Coordinates of C-alpha atoms and ligand atoms in Angstrom, one line a residue:
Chain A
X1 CA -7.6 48.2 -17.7
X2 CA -8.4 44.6 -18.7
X3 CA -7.4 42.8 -21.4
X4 CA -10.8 42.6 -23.6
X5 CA -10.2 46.5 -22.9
X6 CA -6.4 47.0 -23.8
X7 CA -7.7 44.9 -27.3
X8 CA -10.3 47.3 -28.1
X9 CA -8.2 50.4 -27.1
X10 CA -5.5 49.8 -29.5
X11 CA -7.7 49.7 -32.4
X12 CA -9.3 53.0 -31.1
X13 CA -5.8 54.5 -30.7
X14 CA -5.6 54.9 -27.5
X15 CA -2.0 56.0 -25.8
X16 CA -3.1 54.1 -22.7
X17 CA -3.9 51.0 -24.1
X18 CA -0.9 51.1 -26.6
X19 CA 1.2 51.9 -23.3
X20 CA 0.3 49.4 -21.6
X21 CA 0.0 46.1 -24.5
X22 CA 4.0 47.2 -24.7
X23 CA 4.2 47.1 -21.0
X24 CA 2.6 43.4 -21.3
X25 CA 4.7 42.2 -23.8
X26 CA 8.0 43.5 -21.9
X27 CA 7.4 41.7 -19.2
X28 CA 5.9 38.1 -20.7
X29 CA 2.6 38.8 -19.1
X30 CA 0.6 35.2 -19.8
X31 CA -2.1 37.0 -21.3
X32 CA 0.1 38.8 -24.2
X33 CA -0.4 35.6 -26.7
X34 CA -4.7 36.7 -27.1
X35 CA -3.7 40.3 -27.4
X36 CA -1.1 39.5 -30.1
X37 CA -3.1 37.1 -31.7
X38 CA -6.2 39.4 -32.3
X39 CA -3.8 42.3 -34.1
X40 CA -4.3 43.8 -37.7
X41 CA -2.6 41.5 -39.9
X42 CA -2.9 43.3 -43.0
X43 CA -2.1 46.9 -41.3
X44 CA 1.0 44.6 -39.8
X45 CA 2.3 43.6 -43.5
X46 CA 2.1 47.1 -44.8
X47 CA 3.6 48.9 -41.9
X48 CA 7.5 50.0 -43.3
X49 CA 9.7 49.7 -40.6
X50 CA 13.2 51.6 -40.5
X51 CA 15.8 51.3 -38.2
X52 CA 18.2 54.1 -37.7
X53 CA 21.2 52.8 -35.8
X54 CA 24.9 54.2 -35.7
X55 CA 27.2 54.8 -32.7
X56 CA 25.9 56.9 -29.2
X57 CA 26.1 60.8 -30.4
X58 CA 25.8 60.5 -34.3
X59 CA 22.3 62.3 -33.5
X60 CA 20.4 59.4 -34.6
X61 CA 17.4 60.7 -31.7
X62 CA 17.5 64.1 -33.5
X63 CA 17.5 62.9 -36.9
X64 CA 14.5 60.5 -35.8
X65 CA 12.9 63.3 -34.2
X66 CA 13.1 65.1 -37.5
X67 CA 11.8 62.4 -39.7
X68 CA 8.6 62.0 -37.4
X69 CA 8.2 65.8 -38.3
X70 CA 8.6 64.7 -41.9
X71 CA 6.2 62.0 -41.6
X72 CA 3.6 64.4 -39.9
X73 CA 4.0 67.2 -42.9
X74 CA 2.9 64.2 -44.8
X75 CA 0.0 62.8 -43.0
X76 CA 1.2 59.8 -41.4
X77 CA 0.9 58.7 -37.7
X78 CA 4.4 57.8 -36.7
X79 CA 5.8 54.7 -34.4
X80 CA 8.9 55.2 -32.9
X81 CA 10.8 52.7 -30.9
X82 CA 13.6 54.0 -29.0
X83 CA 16.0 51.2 -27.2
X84 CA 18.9 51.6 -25.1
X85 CA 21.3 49.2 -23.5
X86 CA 20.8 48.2 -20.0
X87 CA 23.3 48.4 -17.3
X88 CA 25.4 45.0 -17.4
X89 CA 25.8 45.7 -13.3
X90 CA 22.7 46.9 -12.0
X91 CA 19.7 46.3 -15.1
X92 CA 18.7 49.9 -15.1
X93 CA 18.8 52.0 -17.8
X94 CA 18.4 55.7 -18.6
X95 CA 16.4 56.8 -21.5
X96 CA 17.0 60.2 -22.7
X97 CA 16.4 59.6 -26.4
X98 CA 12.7 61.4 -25.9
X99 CA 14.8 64.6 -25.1
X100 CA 15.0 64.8 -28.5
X101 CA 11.6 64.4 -29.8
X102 CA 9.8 66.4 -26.7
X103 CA 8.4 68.6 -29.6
X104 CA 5.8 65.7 -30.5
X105 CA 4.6 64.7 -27.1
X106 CA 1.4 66.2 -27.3
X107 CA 0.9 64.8 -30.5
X108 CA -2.0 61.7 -30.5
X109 CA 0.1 60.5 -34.0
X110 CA 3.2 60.4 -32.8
X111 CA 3.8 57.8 -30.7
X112 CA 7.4 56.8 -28.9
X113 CA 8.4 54.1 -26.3
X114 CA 11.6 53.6 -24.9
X115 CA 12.8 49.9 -24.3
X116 CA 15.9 48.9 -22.5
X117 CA 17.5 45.7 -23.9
X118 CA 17.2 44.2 -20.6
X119 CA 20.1 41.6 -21.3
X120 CA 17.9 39.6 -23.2
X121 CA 19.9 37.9 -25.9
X122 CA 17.5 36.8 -28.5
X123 CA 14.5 38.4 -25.9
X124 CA 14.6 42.0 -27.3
X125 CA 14.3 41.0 -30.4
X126 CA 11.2 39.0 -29.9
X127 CA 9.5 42.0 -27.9
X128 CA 10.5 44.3 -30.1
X129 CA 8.8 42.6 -33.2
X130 CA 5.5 42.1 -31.0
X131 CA 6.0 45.9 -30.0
X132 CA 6.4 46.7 -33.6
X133 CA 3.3 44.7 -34.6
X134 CA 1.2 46.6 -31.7
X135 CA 1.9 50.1 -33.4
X136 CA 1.3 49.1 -36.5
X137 CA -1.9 47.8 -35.4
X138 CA -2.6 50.9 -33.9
X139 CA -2.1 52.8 -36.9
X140 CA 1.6 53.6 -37.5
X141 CA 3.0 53.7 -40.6
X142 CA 5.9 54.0 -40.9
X143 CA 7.8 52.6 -37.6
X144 CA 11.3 53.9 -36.7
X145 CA 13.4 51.7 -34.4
X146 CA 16.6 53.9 -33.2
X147 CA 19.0 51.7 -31.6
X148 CA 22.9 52.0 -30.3
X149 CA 24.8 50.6 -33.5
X150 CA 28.2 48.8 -31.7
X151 CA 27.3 45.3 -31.1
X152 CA 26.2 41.8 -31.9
X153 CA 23.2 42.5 -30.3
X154 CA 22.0 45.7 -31.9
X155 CA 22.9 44.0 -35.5
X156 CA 20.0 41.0 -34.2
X157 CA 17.5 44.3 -33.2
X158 CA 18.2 45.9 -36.9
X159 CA 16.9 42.6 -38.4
X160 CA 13.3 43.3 -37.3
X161 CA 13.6 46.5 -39.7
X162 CA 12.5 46.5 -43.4
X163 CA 15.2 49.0 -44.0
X164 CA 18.3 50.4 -42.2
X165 CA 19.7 53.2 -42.5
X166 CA 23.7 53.5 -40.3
X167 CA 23.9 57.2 -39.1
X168 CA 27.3 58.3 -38.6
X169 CA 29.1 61.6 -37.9
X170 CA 32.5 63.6 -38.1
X171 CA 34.3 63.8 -34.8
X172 CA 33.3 59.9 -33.0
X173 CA 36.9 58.6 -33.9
X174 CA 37.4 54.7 -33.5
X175 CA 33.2 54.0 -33.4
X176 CA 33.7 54.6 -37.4
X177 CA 36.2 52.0 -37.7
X178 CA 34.2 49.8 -36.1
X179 CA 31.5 50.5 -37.7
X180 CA 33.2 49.9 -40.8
X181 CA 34.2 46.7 -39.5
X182 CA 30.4 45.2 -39.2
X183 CA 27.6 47.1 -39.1
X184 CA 28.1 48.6 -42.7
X185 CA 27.0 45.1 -44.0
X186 CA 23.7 45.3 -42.6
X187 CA 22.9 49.2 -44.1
X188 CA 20.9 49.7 -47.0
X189 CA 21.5 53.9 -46.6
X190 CA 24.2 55.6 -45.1
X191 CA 23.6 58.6 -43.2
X192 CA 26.8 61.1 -42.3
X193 CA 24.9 63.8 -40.2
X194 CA 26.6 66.9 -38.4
X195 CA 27.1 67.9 -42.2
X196 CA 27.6 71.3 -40.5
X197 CA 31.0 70.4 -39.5
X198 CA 34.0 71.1 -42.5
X199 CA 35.3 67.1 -41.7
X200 CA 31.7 65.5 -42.8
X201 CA 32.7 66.0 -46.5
X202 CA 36.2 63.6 -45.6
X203 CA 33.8 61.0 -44.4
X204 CA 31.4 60.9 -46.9
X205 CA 34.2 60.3 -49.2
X206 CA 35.4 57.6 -47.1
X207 CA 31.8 55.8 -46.7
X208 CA 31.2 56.6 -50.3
X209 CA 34.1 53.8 -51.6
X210 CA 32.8 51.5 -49.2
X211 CA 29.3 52.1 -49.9
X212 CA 29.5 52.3 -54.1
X213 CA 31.2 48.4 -53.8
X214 CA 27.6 47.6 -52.0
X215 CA 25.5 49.8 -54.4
X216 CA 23.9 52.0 -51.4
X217 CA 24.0 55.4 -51.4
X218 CA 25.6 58.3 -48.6
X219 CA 23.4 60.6 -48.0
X220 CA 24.5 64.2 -46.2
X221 CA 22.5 65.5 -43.0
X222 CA 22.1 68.5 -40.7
X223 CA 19.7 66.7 -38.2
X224 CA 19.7 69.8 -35.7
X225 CA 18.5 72.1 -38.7
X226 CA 16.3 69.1 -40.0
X227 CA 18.4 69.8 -43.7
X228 CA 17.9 66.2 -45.5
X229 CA 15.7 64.6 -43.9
X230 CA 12.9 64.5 -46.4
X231 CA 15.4 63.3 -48.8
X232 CA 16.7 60.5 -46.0
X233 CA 12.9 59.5 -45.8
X234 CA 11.8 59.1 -49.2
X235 CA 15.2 57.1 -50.2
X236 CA 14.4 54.6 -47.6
X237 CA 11.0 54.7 -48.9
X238 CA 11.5 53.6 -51.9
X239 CA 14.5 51.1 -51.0
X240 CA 11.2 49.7 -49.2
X241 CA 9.1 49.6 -51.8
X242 CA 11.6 48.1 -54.9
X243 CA 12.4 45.5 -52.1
X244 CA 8.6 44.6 -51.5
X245 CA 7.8 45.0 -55.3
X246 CA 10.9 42.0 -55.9
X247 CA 9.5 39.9 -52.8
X248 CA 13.0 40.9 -51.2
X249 CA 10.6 42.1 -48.1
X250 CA 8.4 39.8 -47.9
X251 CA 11.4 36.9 -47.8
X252 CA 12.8 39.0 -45.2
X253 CA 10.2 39.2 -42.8
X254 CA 9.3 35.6 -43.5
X255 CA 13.3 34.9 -42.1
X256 CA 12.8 37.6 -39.6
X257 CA 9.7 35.6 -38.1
X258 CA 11.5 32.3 -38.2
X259 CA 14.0 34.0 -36.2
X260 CA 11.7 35.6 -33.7
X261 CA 10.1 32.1 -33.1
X262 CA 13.3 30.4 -32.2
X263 CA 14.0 33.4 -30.2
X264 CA 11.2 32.9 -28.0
X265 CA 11.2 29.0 -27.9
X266 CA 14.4 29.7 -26.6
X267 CA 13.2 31.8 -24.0
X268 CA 10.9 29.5 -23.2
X269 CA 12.1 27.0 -22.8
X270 CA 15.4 28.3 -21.1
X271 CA 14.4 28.2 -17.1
X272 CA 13.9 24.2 -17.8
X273 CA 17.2 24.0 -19.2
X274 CA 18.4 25.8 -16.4
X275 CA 16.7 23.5 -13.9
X276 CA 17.4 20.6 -15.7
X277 CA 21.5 21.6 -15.3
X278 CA 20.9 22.4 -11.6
X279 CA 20.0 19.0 -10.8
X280 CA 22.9 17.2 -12.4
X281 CA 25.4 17.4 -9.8
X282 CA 27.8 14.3 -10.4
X283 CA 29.4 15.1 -13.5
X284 CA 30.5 19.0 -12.3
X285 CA 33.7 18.4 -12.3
X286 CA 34.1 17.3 -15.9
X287 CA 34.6 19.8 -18.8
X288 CA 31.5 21.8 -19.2
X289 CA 31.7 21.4 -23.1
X290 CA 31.2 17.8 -22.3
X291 CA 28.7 17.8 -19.7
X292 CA 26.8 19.8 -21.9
X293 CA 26.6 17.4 -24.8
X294 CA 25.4 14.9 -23.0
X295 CA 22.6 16.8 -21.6
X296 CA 21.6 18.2 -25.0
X297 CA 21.4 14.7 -26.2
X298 CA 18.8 13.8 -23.4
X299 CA 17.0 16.7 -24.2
X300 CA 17.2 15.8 -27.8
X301 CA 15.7 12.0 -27.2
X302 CA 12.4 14.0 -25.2
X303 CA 12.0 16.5 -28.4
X304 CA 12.0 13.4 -31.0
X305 CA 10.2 11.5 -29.1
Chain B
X1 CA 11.4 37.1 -19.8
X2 CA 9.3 38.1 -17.0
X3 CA 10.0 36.3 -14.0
X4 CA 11.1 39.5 -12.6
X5 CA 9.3 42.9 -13.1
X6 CA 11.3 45.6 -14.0
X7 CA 10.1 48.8 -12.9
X8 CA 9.8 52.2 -15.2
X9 CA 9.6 55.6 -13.7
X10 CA 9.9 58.6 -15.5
X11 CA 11.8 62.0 -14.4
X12 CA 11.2 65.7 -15.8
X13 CA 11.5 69.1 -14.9
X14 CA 8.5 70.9 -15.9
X15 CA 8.8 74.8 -16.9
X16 CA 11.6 77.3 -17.4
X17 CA 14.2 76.2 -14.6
X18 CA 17.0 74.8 -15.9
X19 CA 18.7 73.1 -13.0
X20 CA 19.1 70.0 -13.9
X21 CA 22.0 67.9 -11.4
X22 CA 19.7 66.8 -8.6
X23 CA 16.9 65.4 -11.6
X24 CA 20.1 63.9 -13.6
X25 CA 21.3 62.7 -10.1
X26 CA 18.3 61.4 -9.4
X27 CA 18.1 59.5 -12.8
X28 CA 21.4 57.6 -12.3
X29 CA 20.9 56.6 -9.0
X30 CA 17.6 55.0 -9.7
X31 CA 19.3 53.5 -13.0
X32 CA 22.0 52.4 -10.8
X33 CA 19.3 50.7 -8.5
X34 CA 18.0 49.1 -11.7
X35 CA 15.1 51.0 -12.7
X36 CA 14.5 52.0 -15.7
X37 CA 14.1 55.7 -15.8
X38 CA 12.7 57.9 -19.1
X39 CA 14.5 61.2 -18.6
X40 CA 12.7 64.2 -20.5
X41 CA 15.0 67.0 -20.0
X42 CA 14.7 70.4 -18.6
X43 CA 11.8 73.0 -20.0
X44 CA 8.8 70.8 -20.3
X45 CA 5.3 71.8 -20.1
X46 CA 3.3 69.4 -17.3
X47 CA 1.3 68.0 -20.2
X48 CA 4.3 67.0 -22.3
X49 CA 5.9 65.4 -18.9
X50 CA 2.3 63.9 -18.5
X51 CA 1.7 62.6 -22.2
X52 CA 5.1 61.0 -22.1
X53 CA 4.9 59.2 -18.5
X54 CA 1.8 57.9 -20.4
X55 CA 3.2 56.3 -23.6
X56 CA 5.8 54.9 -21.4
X57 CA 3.4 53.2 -19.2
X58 CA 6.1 54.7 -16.1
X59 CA 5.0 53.6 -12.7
X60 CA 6.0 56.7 -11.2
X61 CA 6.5 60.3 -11.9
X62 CA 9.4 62.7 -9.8
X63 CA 9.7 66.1 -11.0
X64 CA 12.3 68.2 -9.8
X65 CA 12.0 72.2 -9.6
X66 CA 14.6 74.6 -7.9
X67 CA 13.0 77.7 -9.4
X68 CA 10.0 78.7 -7.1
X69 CA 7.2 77.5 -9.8
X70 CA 6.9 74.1 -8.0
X71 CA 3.5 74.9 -6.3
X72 CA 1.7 75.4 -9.9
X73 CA 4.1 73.2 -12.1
X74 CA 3.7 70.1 -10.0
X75 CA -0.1 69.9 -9.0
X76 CA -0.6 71.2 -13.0
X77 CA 1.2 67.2 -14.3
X78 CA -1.1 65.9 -11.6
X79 CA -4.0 67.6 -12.7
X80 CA -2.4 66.7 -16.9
X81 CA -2.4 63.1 -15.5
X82 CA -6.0 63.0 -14.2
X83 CA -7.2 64.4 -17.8
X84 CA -5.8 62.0 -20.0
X85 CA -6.8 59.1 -17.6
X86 CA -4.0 58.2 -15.6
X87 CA -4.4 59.9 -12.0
X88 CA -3.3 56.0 -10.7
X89 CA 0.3 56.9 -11.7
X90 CA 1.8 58.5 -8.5
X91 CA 3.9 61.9 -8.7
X92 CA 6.3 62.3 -6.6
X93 CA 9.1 66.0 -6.3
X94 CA 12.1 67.4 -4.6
X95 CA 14.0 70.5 -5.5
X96 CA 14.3 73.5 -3.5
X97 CA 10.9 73.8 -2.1
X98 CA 9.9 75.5 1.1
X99 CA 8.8 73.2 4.2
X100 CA 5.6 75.4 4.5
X101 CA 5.1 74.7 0.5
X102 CA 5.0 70.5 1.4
X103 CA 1.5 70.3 3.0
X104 CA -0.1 72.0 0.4
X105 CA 1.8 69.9 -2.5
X106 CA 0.5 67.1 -0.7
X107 CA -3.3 68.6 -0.7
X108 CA -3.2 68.6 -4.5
X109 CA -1.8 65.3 -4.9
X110 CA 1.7 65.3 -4.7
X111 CA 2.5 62.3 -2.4
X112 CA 6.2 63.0 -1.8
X113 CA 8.4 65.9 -1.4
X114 CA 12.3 65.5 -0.7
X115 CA 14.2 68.8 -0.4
X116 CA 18.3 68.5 -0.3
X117 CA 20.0 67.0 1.6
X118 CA 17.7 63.9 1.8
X119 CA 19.7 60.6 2.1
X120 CA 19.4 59.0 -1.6
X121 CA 18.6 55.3 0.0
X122 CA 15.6 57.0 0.9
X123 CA 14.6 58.5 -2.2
X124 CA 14.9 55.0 -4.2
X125 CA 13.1 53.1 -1.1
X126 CA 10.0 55.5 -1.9
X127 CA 10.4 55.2 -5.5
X128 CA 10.8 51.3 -5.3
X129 CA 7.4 51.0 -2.8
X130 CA 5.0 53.3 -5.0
X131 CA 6.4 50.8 -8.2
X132 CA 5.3 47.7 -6.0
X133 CA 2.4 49.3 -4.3
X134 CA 0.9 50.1 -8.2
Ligands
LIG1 C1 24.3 74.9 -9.3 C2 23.3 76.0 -9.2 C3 23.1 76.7 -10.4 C4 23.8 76.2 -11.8 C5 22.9 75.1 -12.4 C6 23.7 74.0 -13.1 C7 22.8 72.9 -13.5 N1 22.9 72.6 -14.8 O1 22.1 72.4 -12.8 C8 23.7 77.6 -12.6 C9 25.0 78.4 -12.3 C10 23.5 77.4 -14.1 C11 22.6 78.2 -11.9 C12 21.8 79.2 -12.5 C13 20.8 79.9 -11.9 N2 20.4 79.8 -10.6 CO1 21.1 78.4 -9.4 N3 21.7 77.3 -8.1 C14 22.6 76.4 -8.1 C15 22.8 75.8 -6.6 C16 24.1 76.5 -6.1 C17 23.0 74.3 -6.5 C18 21.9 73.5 -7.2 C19 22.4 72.1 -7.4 O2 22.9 71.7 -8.5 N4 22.4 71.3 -6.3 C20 22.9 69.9 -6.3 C21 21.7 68.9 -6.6 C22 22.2 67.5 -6.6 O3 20.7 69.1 -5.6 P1 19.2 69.4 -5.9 O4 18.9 69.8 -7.3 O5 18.6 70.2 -4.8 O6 18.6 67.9 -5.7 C23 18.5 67.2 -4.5 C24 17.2 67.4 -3.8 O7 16.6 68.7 -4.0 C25 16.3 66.3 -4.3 N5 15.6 66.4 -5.6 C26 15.8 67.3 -6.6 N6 15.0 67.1 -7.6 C27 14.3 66.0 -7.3 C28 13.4 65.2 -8.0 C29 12.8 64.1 -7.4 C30 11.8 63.3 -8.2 C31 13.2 63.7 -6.1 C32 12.6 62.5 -5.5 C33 14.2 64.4 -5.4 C34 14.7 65.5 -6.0 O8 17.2 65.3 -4.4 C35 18.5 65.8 -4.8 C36 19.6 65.0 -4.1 O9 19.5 65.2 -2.7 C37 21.5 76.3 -6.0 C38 21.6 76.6 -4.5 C39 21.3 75.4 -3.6 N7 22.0 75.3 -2.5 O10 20.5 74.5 -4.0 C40 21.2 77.6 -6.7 C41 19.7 78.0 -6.9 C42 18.9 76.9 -7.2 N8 19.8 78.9 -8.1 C43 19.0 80.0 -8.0 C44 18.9 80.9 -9.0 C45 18.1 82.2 -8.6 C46 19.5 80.8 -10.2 C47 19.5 81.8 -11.4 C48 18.1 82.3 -11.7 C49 20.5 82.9 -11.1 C50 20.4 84.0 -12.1 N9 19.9 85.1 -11.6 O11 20.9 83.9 -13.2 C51 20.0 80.9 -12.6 C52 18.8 80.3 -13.4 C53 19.2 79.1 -14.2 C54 18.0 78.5 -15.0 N10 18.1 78.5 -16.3 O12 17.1 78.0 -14.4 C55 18.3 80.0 -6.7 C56 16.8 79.7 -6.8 C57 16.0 80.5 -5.9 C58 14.5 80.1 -5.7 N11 14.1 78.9 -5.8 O13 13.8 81.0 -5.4 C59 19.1 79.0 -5.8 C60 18.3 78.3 -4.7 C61 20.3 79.8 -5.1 C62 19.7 80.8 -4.1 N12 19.8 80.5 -2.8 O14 19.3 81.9 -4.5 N13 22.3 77.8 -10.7
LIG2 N1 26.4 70.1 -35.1 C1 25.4 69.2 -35.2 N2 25.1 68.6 -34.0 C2 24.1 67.7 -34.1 C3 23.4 67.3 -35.3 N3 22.5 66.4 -35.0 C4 22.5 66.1 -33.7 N4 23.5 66.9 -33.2 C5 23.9 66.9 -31.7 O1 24.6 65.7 -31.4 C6 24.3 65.4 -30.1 C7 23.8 63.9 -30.0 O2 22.6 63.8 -30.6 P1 21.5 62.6 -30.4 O3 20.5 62.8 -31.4 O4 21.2 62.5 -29.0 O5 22.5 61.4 -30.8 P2 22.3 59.8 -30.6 O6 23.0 59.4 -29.4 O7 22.9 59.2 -31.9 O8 20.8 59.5 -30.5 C8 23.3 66.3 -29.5 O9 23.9 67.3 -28.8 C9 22.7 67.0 -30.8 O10 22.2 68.2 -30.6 C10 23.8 68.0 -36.5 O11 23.3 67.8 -37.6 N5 24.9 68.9 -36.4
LIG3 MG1 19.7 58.5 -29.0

């Protein structure tokens, strides 16, 4: 499949093409930037994209599954990004999110790729948005991106979303206070699932103080039986619309692609940097904080010059 | 980003059987070898397995059967593959499959069969050569 073909192919909603413009963008293929330049721009700014992150085990694969059923019920062809952390040793990774959402496979408007974070700091980020931006060409609307909710790193990913909803569940002990300790800033819903289980009811009442000082709401699931989902969706729904109809999207995204852009200039320019450091070899044995200035000034002199 | 290609396959088990340690095995070592594997779970028809290796753009397929359906389950992903466009994306199997069974696999289009007992160093070198041979 060429490029001129992969182009044309995601317009016509092809899985291949889709599959593989992803594939391009993962792995900084040179000819991305014409692909990515010739996508739907207004289909782009309308797309809604949710995240649904939380610790590993809250069910946020199942409750995603069920909100792509949702989605279908109503008519809409569904993205779904799916990522998962890479090994630190070895750069594999296994994703088994998709177990969850088998039922929609054969579905043509459903469609779900799995992404590794590959150790890229800023990097998943910035393939994540131009993934993002390839589904929503293709049609999607809304997008989901499910990610692991414990780090630095996953807060970054939640930024490409217009709204984030933090799933959590009874029974994941200390995840929840650490949960409490970050991630709850970045939520604008707050999902306890496993509503099944007696202890669900404790939590909510626990998030519910913490989430009333913020103004968000808690809202109660049973992902396995698909039991307030709809309600999950349309509340993040219209989070997204009063935010667009106050501009609060549109200043978001506007920060989001600022963000993206250093991300990749970054990336860019990082193998110079690294080559640049490679050749200094006489001033190794003073403090690396030091060293460093002094090369970050030269390379400061080249940029304003 | 990108100066190194990282390599996707994807590993299922296609109809009823419900063994699932070799495939999970299979999964970890090739994670542990740093590929990147999609794992679909046990009790998938071949066209799910196949509509999923597709939106995941996987560079190779291994399904894993210890149930006796191999012979129809494996050629039918090949045949789920071809349909939808994507015959260049090689399938590969192991399970409990009968030596006899092998030749034939290989007939419809199955280009590897491993049975247990197979050293996994070798399992991963095949994996690894169809990803660079793509
Ligand atoms: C453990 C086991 C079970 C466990 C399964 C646990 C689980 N979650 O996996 C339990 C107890 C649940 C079970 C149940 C049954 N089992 Co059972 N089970 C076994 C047993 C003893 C070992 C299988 C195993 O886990 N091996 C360890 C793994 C690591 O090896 P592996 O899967 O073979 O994988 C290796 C290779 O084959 C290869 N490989 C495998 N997959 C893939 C994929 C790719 C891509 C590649 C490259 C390589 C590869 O690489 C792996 C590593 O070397 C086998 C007998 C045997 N010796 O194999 C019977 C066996 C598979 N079971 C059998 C049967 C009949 C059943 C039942 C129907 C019994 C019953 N009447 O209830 C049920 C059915 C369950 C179901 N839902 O499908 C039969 C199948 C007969 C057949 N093929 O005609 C066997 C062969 C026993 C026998 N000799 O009769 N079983
Ligand atoms: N009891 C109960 N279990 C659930 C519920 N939702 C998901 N699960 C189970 O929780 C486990 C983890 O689910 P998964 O969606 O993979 O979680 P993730 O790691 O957050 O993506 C699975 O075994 C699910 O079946 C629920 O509402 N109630
Ligand atoms: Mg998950």
């Amino acid at each position: 499949m060429n490029i001129e073909q992969i182009i044309k192919g995601i317009k016509e909603r092809s899985p291949r093409a889709i599959a593989r413009a992803i594939t391009m963008v993962e792995n900084g293929d040179v000819l991305v930037e014409d692909l990515l330049s010739s996508l739907d721009k207004e289909a782009i700014d309308s797309t809604m994209v949710f995240g649904i992150t939380g610790p590993p085990g809250a069910g946020k694969s199942t409750l995603t599954g069920k909100i792509v059923g949702y989605c279908r019920k109503l008519g809409k062809r569904v993205g779904v990004i799916a990522v998962d952390p890479s090994s630190p040793l070895s750069g594999g990774a296994i994703h088994g999110d998709r177990i969850r959402m088998m039922e929609h496979s054969l579905d043509m408007d459903v469609v779900i790729r799995s992404m590794a974070t590959r150790g890229r700091l800023g990097g998943l980020c910035a393939s994540a948005g131009a993934v993002c931006r390839i589904l929503a060409s293709s049609g999607c609307n809304p997008i989901i991106i499910e990610t692991v909710g414990v780090g630095q790193s996953e807060i970054d990913i939640v930024k490409i979303a217009d709204v984030t909803a933090l799933v959590s569940a009874p029974g994941l002990g200390d995840d929840i206070q650490a949960l409490k300790a970050g991630l709850m800033e970045v939520a604008d819903v707050m999902v306890v699932n496993k509503a099944d289980k007696p202890e669900a009811q404790m939590l909510a009442v626990e998030l519910n103080e913490i989430a009333r000082e913020k103004g968000t709401e808690v809202i109660l699931t049973i992902a396995s039986e698909g039991k307030g989902v709809d309600k999950l969706y349309h509340v993040m729904e219209k989070i997204y619309l009063e935010n667009e109809k106050k501009g609060i999207k549109q200043q978001k995204r506007i920060e989001y692609r600022k963000k993206e852009i250093t991300d990749w200039v970054i990336e860019m320019i990082r193998s110079d940097i690294e080559k640049k450091i490679d050749s200094i070899d006489t001033d190794l044995d003073k403090d690396p904080r030091v060293v460093a200035s002094k090369v970050a000034s030269e390379l400061k002199d080249v940029l304003l010059n | 980003m990108g100066d190194k290609k990282v390599y996707r396959v994807l590993i299922g088990k296609p109809g009823l059987d419900g063994h699932d340690r070799g495939a999970k095995c299979i999964a970890r070592a090739l994670r542990d070898s740093g590929f990147e594997v999609v794992y679909t779970g046990i009790r998938r028809t071949p066209e799910e397995i196949a509509m999923a290796a597709i939106q995941e753009d996987v560079d190779v397929v291994g399904l894993s059967s210890l149930s006796g359906a191999h012979m129809e389950l494996f050629s039918e992903v090949v045949d789920a593959l071809k349909k939808h466009g994507a015959s260049d994306i090689p399938v590969i199997g192991g399970g409990i499959i009968p030596e006899e069974d092998i030749e034939e696999l290989k007939k419809r289009g199955i280009k590897k069969v491993f049975t247990p007992g197979t050293p996994m160093e070798e399992i991963i070198k095949t994996f690894r050569e169809l990803c660079e041979n793509k």
